[in-house]
Short mmCIF file of C-alpha atoms and ligand atoms in Angstrom, two decimals:
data_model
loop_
_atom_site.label_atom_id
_atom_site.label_comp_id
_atom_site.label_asym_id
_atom_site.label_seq_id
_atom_site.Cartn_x
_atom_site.Cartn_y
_atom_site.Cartn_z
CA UNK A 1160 -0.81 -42.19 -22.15
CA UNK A 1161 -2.86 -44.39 -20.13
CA UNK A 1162 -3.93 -44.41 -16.53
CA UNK A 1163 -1.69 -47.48 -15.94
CA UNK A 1164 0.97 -45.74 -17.50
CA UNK A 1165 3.90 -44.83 -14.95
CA UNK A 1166 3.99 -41.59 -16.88
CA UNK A 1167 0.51 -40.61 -16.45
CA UNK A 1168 0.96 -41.46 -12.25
CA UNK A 1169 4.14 -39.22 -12.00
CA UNK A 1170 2.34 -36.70 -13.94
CA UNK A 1171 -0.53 -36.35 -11.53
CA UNK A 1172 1.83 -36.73 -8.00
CA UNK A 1173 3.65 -33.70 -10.29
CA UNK A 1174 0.27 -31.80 -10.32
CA UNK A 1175 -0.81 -32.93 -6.65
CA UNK A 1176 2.31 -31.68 -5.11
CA UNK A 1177 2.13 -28.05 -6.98
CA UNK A 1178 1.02 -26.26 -3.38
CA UNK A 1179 4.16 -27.42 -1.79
CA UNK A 1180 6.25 -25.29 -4.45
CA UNK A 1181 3.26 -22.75 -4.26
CA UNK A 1182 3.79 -22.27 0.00
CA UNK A 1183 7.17 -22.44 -0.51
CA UNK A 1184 7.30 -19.53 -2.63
CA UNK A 1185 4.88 -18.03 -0.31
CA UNK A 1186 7.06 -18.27 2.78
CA UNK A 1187 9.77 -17.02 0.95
CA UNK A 1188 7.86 -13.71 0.28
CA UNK A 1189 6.81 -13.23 3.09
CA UNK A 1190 9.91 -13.01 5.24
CA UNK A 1191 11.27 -11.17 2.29
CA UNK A 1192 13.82 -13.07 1.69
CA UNK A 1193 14.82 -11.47 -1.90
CA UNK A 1194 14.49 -7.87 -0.09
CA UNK A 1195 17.52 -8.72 2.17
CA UNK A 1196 19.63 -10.40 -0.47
CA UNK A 1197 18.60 -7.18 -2.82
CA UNK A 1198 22.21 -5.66 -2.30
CA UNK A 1199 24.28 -9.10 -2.59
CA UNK A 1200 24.65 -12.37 -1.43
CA UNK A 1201 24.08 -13.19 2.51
CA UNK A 1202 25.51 -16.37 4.52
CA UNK A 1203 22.75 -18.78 5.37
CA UNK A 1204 23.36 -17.41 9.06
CA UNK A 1205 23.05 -13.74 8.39
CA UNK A 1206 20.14 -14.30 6.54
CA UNK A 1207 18.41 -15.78 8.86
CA UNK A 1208 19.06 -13.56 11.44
CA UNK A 1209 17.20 -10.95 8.93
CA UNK A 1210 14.38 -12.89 8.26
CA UNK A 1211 13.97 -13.86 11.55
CA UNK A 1212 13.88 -17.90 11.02
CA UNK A 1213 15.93 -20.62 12.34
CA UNK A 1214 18.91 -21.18 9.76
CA UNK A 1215 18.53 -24.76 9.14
CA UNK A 1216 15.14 -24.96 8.10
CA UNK A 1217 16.00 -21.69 6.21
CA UNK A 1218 18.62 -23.21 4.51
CA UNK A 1219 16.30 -26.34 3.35
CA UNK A 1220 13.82 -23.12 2.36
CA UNK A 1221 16.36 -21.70 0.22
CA UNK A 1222 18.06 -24.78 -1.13
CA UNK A 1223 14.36 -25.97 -2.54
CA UNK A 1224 13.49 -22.88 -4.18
CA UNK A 1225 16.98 -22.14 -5.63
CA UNK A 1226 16.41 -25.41 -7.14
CA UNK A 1227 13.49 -23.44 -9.09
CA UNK A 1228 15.69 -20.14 -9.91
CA UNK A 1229 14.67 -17.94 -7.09
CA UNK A 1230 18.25 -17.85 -5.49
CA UNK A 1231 21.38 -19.43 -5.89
CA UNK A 1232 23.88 -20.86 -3.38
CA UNK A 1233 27.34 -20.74 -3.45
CA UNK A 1234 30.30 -23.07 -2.54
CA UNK A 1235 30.75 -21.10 0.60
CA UNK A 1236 26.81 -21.17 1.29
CA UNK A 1237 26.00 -17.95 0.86
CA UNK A 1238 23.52 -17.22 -1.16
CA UNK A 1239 21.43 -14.43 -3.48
CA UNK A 1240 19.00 -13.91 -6.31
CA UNK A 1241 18.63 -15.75 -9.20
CA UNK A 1242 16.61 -15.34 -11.93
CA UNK A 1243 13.35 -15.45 -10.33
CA UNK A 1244 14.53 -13.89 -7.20
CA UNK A 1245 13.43 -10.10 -8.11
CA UNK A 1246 9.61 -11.24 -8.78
CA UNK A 1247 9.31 -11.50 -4.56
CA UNK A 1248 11.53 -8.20 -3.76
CA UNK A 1249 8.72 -5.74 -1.88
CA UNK A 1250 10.52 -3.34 -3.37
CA UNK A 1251 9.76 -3.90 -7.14
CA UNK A 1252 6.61 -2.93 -8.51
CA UNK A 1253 6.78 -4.99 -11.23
CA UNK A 1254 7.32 -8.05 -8.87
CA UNK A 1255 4.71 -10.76 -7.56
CA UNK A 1256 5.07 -10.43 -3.94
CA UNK A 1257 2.20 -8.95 -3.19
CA UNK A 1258 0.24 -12.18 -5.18
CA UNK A 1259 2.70 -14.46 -3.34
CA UNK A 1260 1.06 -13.43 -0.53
CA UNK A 1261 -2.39 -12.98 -1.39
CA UNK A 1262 -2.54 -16.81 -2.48
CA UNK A 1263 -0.91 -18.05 0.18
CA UNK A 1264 -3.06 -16.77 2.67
CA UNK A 1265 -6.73 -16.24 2.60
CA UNK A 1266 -6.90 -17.71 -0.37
CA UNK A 1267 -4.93 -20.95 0.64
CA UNK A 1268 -6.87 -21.06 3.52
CA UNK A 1269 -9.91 -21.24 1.43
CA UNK A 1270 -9.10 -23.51 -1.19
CA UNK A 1271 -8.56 -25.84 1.25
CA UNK A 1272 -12.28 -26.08 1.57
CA UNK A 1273 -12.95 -26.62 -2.49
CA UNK A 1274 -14.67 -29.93 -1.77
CA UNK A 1275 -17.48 -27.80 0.69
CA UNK A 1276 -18.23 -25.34 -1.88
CA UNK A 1277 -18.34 -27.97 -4.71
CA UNK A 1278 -20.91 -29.68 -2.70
CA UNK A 1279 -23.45 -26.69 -1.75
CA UNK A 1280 -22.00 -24.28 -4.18
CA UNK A 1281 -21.36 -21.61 -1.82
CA UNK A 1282 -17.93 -19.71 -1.74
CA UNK A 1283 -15.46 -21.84 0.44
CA UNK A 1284 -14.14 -18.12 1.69
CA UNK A 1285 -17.21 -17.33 4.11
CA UNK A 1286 -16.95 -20.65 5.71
CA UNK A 1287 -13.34 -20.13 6.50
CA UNK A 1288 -13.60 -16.28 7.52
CA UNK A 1289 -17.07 -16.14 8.01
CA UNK A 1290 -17.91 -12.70 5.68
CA UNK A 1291 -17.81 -11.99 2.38
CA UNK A 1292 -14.90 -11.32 1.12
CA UNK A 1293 -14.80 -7.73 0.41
CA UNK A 1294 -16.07 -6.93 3.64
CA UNK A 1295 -13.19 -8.88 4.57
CA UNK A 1296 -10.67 -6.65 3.08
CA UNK A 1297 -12.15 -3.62 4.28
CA UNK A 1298 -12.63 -4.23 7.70
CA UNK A 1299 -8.71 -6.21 7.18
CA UNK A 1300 -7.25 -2.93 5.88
CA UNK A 1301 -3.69 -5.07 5.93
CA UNK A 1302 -4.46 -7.91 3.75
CA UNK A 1303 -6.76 -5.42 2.28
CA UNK A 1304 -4.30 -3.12 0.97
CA UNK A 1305 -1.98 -6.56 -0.15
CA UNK A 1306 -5.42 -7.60 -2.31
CA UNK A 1307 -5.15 -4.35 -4.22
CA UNK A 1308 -1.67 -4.33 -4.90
CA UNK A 1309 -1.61 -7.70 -6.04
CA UNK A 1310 -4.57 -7.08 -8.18
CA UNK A 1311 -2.08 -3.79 -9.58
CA UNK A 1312 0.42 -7.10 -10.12
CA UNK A 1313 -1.79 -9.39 -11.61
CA UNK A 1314 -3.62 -7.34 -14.10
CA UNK A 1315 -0.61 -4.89 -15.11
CA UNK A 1316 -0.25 -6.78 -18.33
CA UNK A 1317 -4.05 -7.74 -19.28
CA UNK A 1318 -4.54 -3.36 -18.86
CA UNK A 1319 -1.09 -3.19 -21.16
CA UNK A 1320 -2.91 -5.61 -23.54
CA UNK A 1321 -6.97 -4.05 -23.04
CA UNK A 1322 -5.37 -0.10 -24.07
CA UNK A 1323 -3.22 -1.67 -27.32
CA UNK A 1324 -6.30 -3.09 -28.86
CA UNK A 1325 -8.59 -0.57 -27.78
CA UNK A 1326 -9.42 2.44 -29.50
CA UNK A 1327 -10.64 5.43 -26.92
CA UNK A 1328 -9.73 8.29 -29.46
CA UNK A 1329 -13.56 8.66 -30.14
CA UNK A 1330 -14.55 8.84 -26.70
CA UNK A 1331 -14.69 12.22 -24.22
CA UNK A 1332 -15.06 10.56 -20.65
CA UNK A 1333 -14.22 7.24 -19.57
CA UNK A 1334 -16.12 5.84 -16.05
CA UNK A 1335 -13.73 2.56 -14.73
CA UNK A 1336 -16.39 1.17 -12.25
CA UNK A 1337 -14.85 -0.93 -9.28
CA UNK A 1338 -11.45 0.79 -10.66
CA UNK A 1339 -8.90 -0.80 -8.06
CA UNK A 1340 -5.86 1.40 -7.20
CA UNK A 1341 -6.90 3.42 -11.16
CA UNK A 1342 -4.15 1.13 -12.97
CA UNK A 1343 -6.66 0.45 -15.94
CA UNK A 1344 -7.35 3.84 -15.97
CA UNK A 1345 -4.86 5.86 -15.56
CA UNK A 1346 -3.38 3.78 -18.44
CA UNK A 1347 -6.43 4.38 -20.71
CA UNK A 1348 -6.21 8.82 -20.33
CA UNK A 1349 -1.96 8.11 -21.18
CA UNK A 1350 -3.49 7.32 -24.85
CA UNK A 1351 -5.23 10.02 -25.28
CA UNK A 1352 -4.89 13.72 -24.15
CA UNK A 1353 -8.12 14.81 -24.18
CA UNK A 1354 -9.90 12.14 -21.93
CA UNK A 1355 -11.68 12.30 -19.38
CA UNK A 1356 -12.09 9.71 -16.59
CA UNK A 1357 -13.88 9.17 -13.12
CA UNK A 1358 -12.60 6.01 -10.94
CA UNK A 1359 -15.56 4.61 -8.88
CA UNK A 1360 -14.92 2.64 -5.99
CA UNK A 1361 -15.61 1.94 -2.47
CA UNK A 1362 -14.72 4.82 -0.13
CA UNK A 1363 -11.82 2.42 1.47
CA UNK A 1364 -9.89 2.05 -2.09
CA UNK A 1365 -10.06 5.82 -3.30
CA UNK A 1366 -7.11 7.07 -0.87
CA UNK A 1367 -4.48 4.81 -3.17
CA UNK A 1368 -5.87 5.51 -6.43
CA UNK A 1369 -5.56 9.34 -5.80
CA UNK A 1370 -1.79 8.73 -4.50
CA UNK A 1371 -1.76 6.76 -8.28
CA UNK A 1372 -3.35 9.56 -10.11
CA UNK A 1373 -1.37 12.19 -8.65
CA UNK A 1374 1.89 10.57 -8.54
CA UNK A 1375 1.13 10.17 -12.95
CA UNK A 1376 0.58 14.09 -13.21
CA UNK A 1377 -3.47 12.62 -13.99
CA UNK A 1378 -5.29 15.18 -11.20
CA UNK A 1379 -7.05 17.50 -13.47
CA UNK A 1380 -8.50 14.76 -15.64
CA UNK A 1381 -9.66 12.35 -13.26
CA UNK A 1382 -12.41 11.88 -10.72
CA UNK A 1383 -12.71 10.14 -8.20
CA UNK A 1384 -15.97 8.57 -6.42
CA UNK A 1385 -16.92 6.75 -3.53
CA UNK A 1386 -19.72 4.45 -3.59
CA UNK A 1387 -21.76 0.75 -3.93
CA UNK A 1388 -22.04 -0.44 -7.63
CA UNK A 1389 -25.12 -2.22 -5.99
CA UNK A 1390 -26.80 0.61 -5.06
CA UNK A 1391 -25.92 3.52 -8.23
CA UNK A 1392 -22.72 4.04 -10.77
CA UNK A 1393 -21.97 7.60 -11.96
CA UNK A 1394 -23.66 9.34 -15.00
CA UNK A 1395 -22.00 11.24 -17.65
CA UNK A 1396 -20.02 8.73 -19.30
CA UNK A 1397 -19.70 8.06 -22.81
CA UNK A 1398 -17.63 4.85 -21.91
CA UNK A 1399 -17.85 2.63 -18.81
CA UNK A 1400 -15.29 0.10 -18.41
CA UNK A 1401 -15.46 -3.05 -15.52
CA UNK A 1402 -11.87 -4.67 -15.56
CA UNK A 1403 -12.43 -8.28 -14.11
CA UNK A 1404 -15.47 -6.70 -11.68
CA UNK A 1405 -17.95 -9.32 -12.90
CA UNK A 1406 -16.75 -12.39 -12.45
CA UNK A 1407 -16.39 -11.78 -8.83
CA UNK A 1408 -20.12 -11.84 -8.99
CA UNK A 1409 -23.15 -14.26 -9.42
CA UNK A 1410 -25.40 -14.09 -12.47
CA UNK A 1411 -28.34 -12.14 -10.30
CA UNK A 1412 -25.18 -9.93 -9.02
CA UNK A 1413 -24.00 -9.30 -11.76
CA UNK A 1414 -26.92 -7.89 -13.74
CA UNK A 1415 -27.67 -5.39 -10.85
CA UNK A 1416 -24.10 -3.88 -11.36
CA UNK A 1417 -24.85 -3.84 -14.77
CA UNK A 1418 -28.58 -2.88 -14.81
CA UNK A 1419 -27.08 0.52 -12.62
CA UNK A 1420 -24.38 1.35 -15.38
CA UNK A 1421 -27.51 1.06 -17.95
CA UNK A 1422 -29.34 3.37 -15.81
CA UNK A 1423 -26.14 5.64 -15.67
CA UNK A 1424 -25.95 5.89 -19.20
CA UNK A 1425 -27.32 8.94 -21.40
CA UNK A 1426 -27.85 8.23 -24.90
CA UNK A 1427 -24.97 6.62 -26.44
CA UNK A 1428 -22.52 4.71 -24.69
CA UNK A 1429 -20.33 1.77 -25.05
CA UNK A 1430 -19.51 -1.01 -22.01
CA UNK A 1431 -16.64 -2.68 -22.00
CA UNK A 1432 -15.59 -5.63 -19.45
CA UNK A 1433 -12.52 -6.57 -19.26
CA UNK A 1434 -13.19 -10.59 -18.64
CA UNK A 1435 -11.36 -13.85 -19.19
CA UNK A 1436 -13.78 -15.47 -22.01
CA UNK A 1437 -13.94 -19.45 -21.38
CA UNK A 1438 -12.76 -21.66 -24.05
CA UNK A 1439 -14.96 -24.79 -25.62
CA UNK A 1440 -14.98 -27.40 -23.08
CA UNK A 1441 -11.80 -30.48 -23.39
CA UNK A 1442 -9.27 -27.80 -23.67
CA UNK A 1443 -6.78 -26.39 -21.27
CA UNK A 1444 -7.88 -23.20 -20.06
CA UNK A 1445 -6.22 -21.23 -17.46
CA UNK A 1446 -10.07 -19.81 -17.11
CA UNK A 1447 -11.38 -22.87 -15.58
CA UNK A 1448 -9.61 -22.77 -12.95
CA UNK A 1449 -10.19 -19.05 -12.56
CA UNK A 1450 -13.68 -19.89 -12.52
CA UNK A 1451 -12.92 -22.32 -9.47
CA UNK A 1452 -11.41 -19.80 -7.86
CA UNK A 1453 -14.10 -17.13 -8.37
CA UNK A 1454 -16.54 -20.14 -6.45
CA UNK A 1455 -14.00 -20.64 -3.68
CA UNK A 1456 -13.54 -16.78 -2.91
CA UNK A 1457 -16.69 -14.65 -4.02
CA UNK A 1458 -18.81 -17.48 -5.55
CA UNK A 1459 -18.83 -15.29 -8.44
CA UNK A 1460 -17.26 -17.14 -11.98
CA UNK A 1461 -15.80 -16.74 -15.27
CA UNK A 1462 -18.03 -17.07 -18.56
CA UNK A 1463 -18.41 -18.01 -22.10
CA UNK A 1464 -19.03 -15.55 -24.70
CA UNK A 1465 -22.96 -16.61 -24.71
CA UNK A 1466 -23.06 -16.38 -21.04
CA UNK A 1467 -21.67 -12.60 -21.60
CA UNK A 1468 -24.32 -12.21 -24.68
CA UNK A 1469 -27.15 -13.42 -21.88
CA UNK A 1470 -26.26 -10.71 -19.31
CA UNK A 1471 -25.95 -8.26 -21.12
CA UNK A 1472 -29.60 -8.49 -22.83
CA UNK A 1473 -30.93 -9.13 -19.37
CA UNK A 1474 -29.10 -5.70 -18.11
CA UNK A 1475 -30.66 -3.77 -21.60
CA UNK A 1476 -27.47 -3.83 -23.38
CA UNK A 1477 -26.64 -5.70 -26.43
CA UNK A 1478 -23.34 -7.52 -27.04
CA UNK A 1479 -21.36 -5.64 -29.96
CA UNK A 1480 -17.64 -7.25 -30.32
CA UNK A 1481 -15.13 -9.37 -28.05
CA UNK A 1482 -12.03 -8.26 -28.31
CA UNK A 1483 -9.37 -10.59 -28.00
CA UNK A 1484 -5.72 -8.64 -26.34
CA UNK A 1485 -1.93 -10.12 -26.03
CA UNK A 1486 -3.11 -10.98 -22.52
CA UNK A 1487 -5.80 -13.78 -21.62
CA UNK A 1488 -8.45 -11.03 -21.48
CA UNK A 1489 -11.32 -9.91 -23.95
CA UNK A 1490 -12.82 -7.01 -24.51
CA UNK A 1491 -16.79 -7.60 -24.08
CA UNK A 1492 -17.83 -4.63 -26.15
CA UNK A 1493 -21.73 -3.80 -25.54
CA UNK A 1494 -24.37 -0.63 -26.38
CA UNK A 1495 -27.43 -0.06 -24.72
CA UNK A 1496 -30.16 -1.41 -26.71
C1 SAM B 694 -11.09 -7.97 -8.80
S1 SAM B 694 -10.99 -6.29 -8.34
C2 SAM B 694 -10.66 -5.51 -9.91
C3 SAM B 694 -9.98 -4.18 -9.76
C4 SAM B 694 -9.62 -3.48 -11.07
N1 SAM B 694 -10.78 -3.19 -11.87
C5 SAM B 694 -8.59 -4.26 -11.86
O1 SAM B 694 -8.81 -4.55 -13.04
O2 SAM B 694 -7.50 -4.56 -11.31
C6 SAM B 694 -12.71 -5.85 -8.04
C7 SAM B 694 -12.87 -4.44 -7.54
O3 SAM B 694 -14.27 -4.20 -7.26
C8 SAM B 694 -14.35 -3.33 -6.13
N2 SAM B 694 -15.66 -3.49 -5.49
C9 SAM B 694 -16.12 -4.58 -4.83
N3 SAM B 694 -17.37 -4.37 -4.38
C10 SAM B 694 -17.70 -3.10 -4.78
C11 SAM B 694 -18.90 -2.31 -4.65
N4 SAM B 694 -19.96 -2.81 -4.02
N5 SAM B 694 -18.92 -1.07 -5.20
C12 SAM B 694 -17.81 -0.59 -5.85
N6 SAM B 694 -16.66 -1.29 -6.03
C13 SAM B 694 -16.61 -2.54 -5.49
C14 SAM B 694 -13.21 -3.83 -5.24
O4 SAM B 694 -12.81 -2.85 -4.29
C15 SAM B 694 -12.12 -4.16 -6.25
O5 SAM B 694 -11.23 -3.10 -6.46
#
């Protein structure tokens, strides 16, 4: 295919025009639409009288995205879910609403500054709201909590994928550091009875992932505790696991988080990350534009296995194994050295 080639041209307009079916789906979420057609199909009126939108424009909404399999209209113009419809239901904690929304907000907004933080390599997020972003979600304690459960959404599968091809039988506590809502872990002490596990986190996060741990029967085998990976990260581990926490941070960053497991660590122990792991240059690579997005929103990125290898001699550990899962996360296995 060459660049003269019609194919080639429709291919990139094809690519170019990806947000439009991106803020579609957004809007779509986020007058949850597939909530009020969750019991059957709705006129275009009715609907819109939910949702609160005018009906025409709704209509043109709906009719573009049934086109893609979220709903279906009928010959009387009512419409409900199709295939795809369920993934934006509220309701459904297996769906992608929460994500739908997290992307096409704050980090819409910030994308749309890529070509500022290509040029001075600073994340395009603080020039658009002006902090960093986690500071953002906690003083933001709406989009905050939508961050968290998306993250639930998003790495629900690569967690599925980390505990299948991961042993923890020979381990007694398990420390998830920047733990989220306790997904990761709450999955890791289901494999084994006799584990234990702490979830650290900042103080603002720790309310949902005790709702988590309590609602899975988990409260006399987990932790939990507030604090700054910056500043110290719990002793008495003989595991510490960081699930996609490092590649919201810079190289410099990222060895202090890693430099204060090290110090938390009493004789043997083994580190795991839970990381995308960049493929050789030239191919396609999901990861690449992961990375982009880690510069756009913490100025943090994703790495190669070296670049792993690197920081974790810098923060006294050595690299032991990666892991590869069912999911597009490694394990980064490490021991102190
Ligand atoms: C990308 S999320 C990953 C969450 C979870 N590990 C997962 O796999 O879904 C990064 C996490 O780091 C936490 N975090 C950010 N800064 C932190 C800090 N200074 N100390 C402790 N946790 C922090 C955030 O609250 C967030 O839950």
């Amino acid at each position: 295919m060459s660049s003269s080639d019609p194919a080639a041209t429709l291919r990139v307009v094809q690519m170019l025009t990806a947000y439009w079916r991106a803020q579609a789906i957004y809007v779509a979420a986020k007058l949850r639409v597939s909530d009020h057609l969750r019991d059957g199909p709705l006129p275009a009126d009715e609907l819109a009288l939910r949702c609160d939108s005018d009906p025409s424009t709704l209509t043109r909404l709906m009719r573009a995205l049934a086109g893609e399999g979220f709903f279906h209209e009928d010959l009387e113009g009512r419409f409900s879910l199709g295939p795809l419809g369920g993934c934006l239901d509220s309701g459904n904690p297996a769906s992608a609403y929460a994500t739908a929304i997290m992307l096409g907000e704050e980090h819409f907004a910030a994308w749309g500054q890529l070509l500022e933080s290509v040029r001075d390599g600073q994340p395009a997020f603080q020039k658009v709201y002006h902090q960093e972003v986690f500071a953002y979600y906690r003083e933001h304690t709406e989009s905050g909590d939508v961050f968290h459960r998306a993250m639930g959404e998003l790495s629900r599968s690569t967690h599925r994928a980390a505990v299948a091809a991961y042993d923890f039988a020979g381990f007694q506590h398990v420390v998830d550091v920047g733990g989220g809502r306790g997904e990761l872990l709450s999955a890791i002490l289901a494999t084994q009875e006799h584990l234990r596990g702490t979830l650290y986190e900042q103080a603002a996060v720790i309310p949902q992932a005790e709702a988590l741990f309590h609602q899975r029967g988990l409260d006399s085998r987990v932790s939990t505790v507030a604090g700054d990976f910056f500043q110290s990260v719990p002793p008495g581990g003989d595991c510490y696991v960081l699930s996609t926490v490092i590649h919201d941070w810079t190289d410099e960053d990222s060895i202090r988080i890693l430099r204060n497991v090290r110090k938390a660590v009493r004789g043997k122990a083994t580190l795991l990350l839970l990381e995308r792991v960049l493929k050789e240059p030239n191919q396609p690579d999901f990861g690449r534009f992961s990375d982009l997005n880690m510069l756009v929103m913490t100025g943090g990125r994703e790495r190669t296995q070296d670049q792993f290898a690197t920081l974790y001699q810098e923060a006294g550990f050595q690299l032991t194994r990666v892991i590869r899962t069912a999911s597009t996360s490694c394990i980064i296995e490490g021991r102190p050295r």
